[in-house]
CSV table of C-alpha atoms in Angstrom, one decimal:
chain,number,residue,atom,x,y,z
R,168,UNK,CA,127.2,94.8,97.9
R,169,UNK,CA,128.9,97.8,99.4
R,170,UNK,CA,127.6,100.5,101.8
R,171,UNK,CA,129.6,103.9,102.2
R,172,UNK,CA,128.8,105.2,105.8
R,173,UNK,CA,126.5,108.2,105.2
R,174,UNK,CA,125.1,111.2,106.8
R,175,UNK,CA,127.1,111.1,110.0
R,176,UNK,CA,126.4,113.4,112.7
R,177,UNK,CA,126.0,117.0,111.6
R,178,UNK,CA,125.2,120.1,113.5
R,179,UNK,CA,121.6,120.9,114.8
R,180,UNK,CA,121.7,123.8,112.6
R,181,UNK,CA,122.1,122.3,109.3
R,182,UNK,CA,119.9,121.5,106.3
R,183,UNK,CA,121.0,118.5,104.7
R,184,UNK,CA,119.1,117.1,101.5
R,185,UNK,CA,118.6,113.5,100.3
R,186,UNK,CA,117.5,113.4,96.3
R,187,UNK,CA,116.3,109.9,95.5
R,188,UNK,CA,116.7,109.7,91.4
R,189,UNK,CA,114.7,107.1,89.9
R,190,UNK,CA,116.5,106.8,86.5
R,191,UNK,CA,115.0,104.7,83.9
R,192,UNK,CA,117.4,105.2,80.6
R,193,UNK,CA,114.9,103.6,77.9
R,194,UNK,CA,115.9,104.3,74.9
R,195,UNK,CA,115.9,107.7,75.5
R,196,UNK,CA,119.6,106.8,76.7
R,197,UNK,CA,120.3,104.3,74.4
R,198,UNK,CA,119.0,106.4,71.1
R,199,UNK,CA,120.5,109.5,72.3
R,200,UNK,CA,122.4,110.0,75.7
R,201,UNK,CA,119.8,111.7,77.5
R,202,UNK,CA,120.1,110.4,80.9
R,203,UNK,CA,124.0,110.7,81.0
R,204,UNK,CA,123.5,114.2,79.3
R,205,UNK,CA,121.2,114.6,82.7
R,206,UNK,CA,123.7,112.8,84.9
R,207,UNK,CA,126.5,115.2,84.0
R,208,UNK,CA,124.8,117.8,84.6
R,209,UNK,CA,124.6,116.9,87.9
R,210,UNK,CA,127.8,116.2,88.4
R,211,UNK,CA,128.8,119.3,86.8
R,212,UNK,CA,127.2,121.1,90.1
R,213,UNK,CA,129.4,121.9,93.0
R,214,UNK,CA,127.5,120.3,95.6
R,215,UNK,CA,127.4,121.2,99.0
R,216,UNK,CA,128.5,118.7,101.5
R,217,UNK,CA,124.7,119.1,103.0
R,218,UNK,CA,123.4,117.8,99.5
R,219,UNK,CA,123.6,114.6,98.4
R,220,UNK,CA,121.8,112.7,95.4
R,221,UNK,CA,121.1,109.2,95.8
R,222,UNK,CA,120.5,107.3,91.7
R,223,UNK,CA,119.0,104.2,90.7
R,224,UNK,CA,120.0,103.8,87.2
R,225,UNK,CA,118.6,100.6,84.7
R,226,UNK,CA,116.3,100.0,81.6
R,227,UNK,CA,118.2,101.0,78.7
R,228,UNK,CA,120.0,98.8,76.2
R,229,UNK,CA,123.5,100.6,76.7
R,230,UNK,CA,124.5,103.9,78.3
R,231,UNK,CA,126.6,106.9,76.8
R,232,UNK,CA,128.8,106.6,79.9
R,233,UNK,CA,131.4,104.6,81.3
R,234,UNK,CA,130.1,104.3,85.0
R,235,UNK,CA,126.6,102.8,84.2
R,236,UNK,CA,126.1,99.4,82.8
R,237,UNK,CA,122.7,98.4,80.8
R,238,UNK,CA,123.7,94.5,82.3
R,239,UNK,CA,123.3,95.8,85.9
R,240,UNK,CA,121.4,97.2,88.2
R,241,UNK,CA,123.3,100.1,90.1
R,242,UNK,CA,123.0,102.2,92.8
R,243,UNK,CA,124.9,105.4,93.2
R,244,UNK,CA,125.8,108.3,95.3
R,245,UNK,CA,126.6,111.4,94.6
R,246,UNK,CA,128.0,114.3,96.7
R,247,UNK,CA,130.6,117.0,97.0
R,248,UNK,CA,133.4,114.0,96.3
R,249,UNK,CA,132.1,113.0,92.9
R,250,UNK,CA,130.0,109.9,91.8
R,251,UNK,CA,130.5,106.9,94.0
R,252,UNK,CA,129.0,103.2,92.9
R,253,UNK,CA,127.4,101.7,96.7
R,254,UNK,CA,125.6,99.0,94.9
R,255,UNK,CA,126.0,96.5,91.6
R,256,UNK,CA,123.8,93.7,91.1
R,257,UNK,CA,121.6,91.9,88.0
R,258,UNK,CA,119.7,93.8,86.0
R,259,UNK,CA,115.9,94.1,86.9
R,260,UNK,CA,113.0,95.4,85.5
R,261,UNK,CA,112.6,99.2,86.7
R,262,UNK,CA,108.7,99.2,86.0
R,263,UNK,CA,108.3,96.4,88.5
R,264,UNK,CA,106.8,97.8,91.5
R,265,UNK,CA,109.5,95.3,93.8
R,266,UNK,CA,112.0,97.1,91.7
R,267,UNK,CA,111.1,100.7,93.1
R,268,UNK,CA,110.3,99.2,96.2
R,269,UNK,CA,113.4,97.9,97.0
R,270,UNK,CA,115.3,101.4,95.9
R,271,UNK,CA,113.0,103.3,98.3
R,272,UNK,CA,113.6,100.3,101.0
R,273,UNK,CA,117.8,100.9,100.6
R,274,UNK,CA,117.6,104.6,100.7
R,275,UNK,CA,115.4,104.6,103.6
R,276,UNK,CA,117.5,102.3,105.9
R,277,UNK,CA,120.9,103.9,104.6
R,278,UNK,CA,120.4,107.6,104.4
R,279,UNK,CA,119.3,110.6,107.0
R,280,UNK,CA,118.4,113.8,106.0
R,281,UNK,CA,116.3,116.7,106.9
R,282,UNK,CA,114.8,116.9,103.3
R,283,UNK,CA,114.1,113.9,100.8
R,284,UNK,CA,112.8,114.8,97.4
R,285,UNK,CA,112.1,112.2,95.0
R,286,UNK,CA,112.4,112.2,91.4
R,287,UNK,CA,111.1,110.0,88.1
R,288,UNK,CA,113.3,110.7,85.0
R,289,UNK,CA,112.0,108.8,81.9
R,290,UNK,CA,109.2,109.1,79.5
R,291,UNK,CA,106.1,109.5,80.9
R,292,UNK,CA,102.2,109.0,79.3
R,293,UNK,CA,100.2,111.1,82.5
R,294,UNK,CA,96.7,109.2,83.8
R,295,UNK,CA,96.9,107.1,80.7
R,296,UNK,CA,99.8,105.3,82.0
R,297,UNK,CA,102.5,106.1,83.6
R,298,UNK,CA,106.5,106.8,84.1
R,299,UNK,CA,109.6,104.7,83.8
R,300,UNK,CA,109.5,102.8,80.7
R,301,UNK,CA,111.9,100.2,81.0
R,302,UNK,CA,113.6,99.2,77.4
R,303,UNK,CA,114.9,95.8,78.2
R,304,UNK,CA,111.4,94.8,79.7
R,305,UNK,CA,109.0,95.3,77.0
R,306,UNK,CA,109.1,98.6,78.5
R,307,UNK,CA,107.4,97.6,81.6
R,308,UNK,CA,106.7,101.2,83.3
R,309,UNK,CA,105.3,101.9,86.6
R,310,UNK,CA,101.7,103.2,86.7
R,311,UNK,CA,100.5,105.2,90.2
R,312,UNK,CA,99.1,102.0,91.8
R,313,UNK,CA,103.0,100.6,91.7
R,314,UNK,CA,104.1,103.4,92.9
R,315,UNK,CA,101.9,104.0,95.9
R,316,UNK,CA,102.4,100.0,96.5
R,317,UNK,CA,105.7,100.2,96.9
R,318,UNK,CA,105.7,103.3,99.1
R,319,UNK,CA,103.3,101.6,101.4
R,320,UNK,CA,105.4,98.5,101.4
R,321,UNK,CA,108.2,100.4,103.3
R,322,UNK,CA,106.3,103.0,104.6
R,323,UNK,CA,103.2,101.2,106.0
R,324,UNK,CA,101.0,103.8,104.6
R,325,UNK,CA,100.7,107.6,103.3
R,326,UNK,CA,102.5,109.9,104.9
R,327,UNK,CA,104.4,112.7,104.0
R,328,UNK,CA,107.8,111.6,103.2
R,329,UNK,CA,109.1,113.7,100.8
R,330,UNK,CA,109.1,117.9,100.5
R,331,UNK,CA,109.3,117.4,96.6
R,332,UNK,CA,108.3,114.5,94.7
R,333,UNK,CA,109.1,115.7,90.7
R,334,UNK,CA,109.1,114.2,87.2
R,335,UNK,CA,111.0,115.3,84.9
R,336,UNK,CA,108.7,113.5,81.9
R,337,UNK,CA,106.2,114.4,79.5
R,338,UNK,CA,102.4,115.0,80.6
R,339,UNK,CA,102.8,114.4,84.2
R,340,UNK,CA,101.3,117.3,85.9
R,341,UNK,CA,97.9,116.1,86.1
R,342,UNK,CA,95.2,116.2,88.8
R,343,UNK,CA,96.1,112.5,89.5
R,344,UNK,CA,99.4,113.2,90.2
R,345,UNK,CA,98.5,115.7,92.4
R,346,UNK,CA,96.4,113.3,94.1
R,347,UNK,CA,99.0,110.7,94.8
R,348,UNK,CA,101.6,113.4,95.4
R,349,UNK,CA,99.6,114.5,98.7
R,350,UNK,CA,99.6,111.1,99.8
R,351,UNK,CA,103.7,111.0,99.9
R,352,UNK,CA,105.1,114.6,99.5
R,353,UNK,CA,104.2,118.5,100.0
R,354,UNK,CA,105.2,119.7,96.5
R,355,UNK,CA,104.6,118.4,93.1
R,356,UNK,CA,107.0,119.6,89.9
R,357,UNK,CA,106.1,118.3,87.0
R,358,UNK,CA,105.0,119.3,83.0
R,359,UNK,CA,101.8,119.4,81.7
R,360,UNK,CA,103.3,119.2,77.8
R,361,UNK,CA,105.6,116.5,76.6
R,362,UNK,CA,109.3,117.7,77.4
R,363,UNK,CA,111.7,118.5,75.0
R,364,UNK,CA,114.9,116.6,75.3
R,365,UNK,CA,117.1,118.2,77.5
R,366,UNK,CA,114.6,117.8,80.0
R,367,UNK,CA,115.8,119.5,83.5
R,368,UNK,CA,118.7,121.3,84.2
R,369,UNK,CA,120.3,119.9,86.9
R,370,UNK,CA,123.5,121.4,87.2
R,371,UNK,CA,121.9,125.1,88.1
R,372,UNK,CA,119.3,124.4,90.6
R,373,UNK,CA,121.6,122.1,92.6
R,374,UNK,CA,124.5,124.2,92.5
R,375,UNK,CA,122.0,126.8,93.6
R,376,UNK,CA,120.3,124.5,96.8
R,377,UNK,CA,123.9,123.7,97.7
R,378,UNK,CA,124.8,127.5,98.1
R,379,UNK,CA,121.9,128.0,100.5
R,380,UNK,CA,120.9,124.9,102.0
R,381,UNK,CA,118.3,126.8,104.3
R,382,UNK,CA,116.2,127.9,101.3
R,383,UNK,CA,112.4,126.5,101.8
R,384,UNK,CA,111.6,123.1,99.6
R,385,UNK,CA,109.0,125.5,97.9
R,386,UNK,CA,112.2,128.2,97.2
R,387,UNK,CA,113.7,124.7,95.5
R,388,UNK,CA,110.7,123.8,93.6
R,389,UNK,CA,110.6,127.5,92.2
R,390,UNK,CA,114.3,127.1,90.9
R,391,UNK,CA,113.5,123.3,89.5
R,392,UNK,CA,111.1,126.0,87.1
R,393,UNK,CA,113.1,128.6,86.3
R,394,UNK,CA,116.6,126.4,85.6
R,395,UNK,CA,114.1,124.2,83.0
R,396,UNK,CA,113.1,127.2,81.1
R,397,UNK,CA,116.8,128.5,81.3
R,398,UNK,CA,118.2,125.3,79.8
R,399,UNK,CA,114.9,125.0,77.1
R,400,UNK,CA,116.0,128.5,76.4
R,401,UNK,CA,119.3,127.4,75.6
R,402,UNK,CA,118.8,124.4,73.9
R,403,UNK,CA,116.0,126.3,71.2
R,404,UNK,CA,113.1,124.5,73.4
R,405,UNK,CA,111.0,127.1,75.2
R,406,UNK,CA,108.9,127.3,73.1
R,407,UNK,CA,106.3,124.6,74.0
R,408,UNK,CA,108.0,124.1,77.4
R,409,UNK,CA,106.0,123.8,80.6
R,410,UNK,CA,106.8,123.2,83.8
R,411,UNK,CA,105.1,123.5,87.3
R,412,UNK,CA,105.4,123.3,90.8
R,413,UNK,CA,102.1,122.8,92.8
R,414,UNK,CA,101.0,122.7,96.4
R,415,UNK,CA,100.4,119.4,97.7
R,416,UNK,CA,99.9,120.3,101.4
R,417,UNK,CA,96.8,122.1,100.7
R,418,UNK,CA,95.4,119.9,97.4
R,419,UNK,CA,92.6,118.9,99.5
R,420,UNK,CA,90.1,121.9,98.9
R,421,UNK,CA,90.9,122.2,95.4
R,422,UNK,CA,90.4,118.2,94.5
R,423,UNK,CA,87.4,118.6,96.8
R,424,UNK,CA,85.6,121.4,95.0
R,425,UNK,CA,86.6,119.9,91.8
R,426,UNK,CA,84.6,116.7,92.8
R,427,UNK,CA,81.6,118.8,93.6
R,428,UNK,CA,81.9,120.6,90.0
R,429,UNK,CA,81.9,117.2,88.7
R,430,UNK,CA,79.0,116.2,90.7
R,431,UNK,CA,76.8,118.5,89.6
R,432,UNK,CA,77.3,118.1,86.1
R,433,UNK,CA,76.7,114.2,87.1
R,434,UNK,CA,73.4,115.8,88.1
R,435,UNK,CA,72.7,117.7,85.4
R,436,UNK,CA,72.7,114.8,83.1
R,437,UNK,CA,70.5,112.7,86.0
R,438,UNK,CA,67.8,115.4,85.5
R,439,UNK,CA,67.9,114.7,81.5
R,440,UNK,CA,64.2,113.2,81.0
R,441,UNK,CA,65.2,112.2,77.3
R,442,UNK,CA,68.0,109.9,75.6
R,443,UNK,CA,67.9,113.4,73.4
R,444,UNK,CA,68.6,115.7,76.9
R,445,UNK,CA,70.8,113.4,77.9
R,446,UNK,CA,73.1,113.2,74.7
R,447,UNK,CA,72.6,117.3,74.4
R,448,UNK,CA,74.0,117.6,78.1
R,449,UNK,CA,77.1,115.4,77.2
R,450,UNK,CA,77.6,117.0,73.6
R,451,UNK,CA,77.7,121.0,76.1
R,452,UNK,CA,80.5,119.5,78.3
R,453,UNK,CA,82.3,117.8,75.3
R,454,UNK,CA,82.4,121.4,73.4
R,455,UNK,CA,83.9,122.4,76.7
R,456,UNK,CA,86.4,120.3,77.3
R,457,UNK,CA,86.9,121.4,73.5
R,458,UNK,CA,87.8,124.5,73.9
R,459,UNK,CA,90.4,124.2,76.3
R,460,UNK,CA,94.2,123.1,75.7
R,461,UNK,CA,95.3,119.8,74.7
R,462,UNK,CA,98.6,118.1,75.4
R,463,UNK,CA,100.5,115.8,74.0
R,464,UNK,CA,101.1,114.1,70.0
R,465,UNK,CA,98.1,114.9,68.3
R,466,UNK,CA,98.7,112.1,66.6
R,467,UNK,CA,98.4,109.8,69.4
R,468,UNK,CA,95.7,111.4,71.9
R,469,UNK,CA,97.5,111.8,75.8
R,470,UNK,CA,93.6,112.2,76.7
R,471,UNK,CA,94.7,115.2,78.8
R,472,UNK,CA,93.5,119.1,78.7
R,473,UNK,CA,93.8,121.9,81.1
R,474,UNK,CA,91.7,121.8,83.5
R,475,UNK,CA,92.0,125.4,84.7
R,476,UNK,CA,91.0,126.2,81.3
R,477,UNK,CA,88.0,123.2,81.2
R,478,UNK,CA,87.0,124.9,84.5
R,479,UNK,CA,86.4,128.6,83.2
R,480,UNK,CA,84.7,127.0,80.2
R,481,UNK,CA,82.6,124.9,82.7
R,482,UNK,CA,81.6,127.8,84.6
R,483,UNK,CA,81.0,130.6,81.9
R,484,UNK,CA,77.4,129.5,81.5
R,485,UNK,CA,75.6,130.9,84.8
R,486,UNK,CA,75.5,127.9,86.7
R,487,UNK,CA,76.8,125.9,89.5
R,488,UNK,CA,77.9,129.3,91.0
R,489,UNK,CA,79.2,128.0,94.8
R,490,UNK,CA,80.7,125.1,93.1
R,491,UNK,CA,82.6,127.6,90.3
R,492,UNK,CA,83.5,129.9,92.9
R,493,UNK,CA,85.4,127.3,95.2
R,494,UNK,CA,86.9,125.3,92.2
R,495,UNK,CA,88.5,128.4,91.2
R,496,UNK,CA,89.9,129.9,94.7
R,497,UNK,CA,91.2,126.4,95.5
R,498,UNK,CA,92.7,125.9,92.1
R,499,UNK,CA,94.7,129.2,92.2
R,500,UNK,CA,95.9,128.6,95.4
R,501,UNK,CA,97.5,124.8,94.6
R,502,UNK,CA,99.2,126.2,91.3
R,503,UNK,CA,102.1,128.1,93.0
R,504,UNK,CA,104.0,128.6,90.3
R,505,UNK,CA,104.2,127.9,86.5
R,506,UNK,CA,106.1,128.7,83.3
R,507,UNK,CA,105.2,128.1,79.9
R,508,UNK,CA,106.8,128.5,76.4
R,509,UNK,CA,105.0,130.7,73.9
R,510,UNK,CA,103.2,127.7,72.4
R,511,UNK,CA,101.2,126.9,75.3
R,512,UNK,CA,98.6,128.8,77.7
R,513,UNK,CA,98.6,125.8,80.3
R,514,UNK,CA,97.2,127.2,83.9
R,515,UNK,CA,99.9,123.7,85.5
R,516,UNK,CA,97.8,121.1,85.5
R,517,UNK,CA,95.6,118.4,83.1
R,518,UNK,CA,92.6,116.5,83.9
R,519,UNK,CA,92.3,113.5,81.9
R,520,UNK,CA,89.0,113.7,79.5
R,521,UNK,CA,88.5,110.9,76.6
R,522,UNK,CA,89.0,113.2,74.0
R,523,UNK,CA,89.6,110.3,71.4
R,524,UNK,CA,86.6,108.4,72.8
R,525,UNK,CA,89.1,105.6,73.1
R,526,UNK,CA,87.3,102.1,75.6
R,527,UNK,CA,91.2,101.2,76.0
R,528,UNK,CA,92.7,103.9,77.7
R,529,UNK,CA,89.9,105.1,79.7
R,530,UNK,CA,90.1,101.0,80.8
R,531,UNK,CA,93.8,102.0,81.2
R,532,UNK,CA,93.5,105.2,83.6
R,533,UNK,CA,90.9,102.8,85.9
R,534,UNK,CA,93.6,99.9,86.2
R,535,UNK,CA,96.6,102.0,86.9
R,536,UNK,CA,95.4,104.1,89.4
R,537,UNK,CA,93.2,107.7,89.0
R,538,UNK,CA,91.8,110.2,91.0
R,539,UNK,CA,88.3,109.4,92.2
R,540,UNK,CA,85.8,111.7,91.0
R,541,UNK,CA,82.8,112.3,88.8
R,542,UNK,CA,84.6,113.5,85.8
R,543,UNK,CA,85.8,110.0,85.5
R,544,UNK,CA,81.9,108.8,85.7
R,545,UNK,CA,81.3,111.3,82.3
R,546,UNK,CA,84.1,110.2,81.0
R,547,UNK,CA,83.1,106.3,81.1
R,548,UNK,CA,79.4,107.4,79.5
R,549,UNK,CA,81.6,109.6,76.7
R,550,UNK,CA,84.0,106.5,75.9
R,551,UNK,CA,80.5,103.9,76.2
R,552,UNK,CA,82.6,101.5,78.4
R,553,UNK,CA,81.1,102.0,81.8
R,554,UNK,CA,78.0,100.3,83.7
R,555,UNK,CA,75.9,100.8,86.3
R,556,UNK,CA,78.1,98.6,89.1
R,557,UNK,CA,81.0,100.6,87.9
R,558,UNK,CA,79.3,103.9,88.2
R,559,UNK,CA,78.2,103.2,91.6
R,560,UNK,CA,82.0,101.8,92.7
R,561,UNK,CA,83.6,105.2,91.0
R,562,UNK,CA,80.5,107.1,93.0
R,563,UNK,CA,81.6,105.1,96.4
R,564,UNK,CA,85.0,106.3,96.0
R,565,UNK,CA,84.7,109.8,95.1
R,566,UNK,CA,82.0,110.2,98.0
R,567,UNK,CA,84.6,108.8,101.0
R,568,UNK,CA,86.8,110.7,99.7
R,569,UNK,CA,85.0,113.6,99.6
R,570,UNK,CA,84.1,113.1,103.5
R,571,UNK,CA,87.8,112.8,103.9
R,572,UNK,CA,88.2,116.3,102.6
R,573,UNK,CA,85.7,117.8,104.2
């Protein structure tokens, strides 16, 4: 293994950048390119020697480049000299949670910078699974609960690490990605639909970052947006293309308020004093959830829907008035900033509701990690695979966390 020396001593005044690139190729490479399409583009920028962009690449059969082998795993670096190979070694499984672990570990102990923003480039399957499906191990992918593993492996706990953590995957901007974005990082840019193809586009948004180093990480985040729809635009896209960049730092009132919506409707259904109530209760918030946007195949459920459109449709009945009214000031205050195709009305981010009534993946959200509130209590009753012990451990959480946010 071979370290270049990095970051040397700079200037107080400068901004320097560190982008940890967690690339899983899948057969999104091996089919059709797109991660060295992605990995040009990059290079293609004319970095700044403030900016540099540190790749893990693996889990595709065989890559449409010269520099990355399927029968390694390789680390890279890239900055305003070009692409430089710092580490070779077997091939591992990139949906093993020591396998992120360890890329996080090596970036941490080799680079300085004043900003880190971390990035997951694969597919993705939001709250139903998760990102990073590796090819060459039965596509093995990492779910939130990896994730946050490995980050507390090397970090020793939540903290705010990162000014941008981003995935540039389908259905990822999701209220639990949200929720274990503010445990690591400040700013969230992800897509609600399933991306087209082309995915980001690097080369503009860096080359812009590298002119003006100083620019804000939400400045950044804005131009991760607008460069996607640019390159959707040019690739004949756009038009179901979303993208968003959300507010991490200040999550807390909105995933709080949206636990208190989801807590009175828990008691709304508690009050029922028939099985008939009861099933009438749950039939008004399925037509809800109904109504707003789904994304995803239709063919094969994602289980996601907006909720900023869920939440109007929850509140346009009268009720729940002081719970409405925060749930809505706290969720236009964590969307900073989203773009969408002419296909799709998404407000930036889902909410995971069993819309296929499917046991499986709501089992599926529970084991690989989910943000604890009592949505996820109606959606265990909807899907019949909940009981009382689980209702009271999904209650537990959603109520200390609830103190934490208060």
């Amino acid at each position: 293994m071979a370290v270049l020396p990095l970051f040397l001593a700079l200037p107080a005044s400068a901004d320097t950048w560190l982008f940890y690139w967690y690339l899983v190729g899948s057969n999104l490479e091996s089919e059709g390119g797109a991660a060295s399409a992605d990995l040009q583009e990059l290079l293609n920028a004319k970095l700044s020697k403030d900016v540099k962009v540190y790749i893990q690449t693996g889990g595709a059969k065989e890559w449409a480049n010269r520099q990355v082998k399927a029968s390694k795993s390789q680390r890279f670096l890239v900055d305003s000299d070009g692409l430089h190979e710092i580490y070779s070694g077997r091939a591992v499984d990139m949906g093993a949670t020591e396998s992120f672990r360890d890329f996080i570990e090596f970036g941490k102990k080799n680079f300085r910078a004043d900003h880190r923003v971390l990035i997951f480039w694969d597919h993705g399957s939001g709250p139903t699974g998760g990102v990073g499906y590796d090819e060459q191990h039965n596509f093995n992918f990492l779910s939130f609960n990896k994730i946050n593993k490995a980050l507390t492996d090397v970090y020793g706990g939540p903290k705010k690490v990162f000014d941008i953590i981003g995935f540039d995957a389908c259905l990822m901007s999701s209220v639990d990605s949200l929720f274990f974005t503010s445990l690591w990082g400040d700013y969230m840019v992800a897509s609600q639909e399933l991306e087209p193809g082309n995915g980001w586009e690097y080369t503009g948004f860096m080359s812009d970052l590298s002119r003006n180093t100083s620019m804000s990480p939400r400045k950044l985040g804005e131009l991760i947006v607008d460069s996607y729809h640019r390159g959707c635009e040019e690739a004949g896209s756009e038009e179901a293309a979303t993208l968003a960049l959300t507010d991490a730092r200040h999550s807390a009132a909105f995933l709080g308020s949206l636990q208190e919506l989801g807590g009175s409707m828990i008691m709304d259904l508690t009050e029922a004093e028939t099985q008939d109530e009861l099933v009438s209760s749950l039939t008004r918030i399925d037509r809800k959830a109904d109504s707003a946007e789904r994304f995803g195949d239709s063919s094969d459920s994602s289980e996601v829907i907006d909720v900023g459109q869920f939440i109007s449709s929850l509140c346009s009945g009268g009720g729940h008035q002081e719970e409405c009214s925060a749930v809505r000031k706290a969720y236009s205050d964590v969307v900073l900033y989203n773009k969408t195709g002419d296909a799709s009305e998404g407000t930036g981010l889902s909410l995971y509701y069993p819309v296929s009534k499917d046991e499986e993946k709501f089992g599926a959200v529970l084991e690989n990690g989910y943000f604890p509130s009592p949505f996820m209590v109606i959606a265990g009753i909807l899907t019949g695979s909940i009981d009382d012990e689980m209702i009271d451990a999904i209650m537990n959480e959603t109520y200390k966390l609830n103190e934490y946010y208060s």
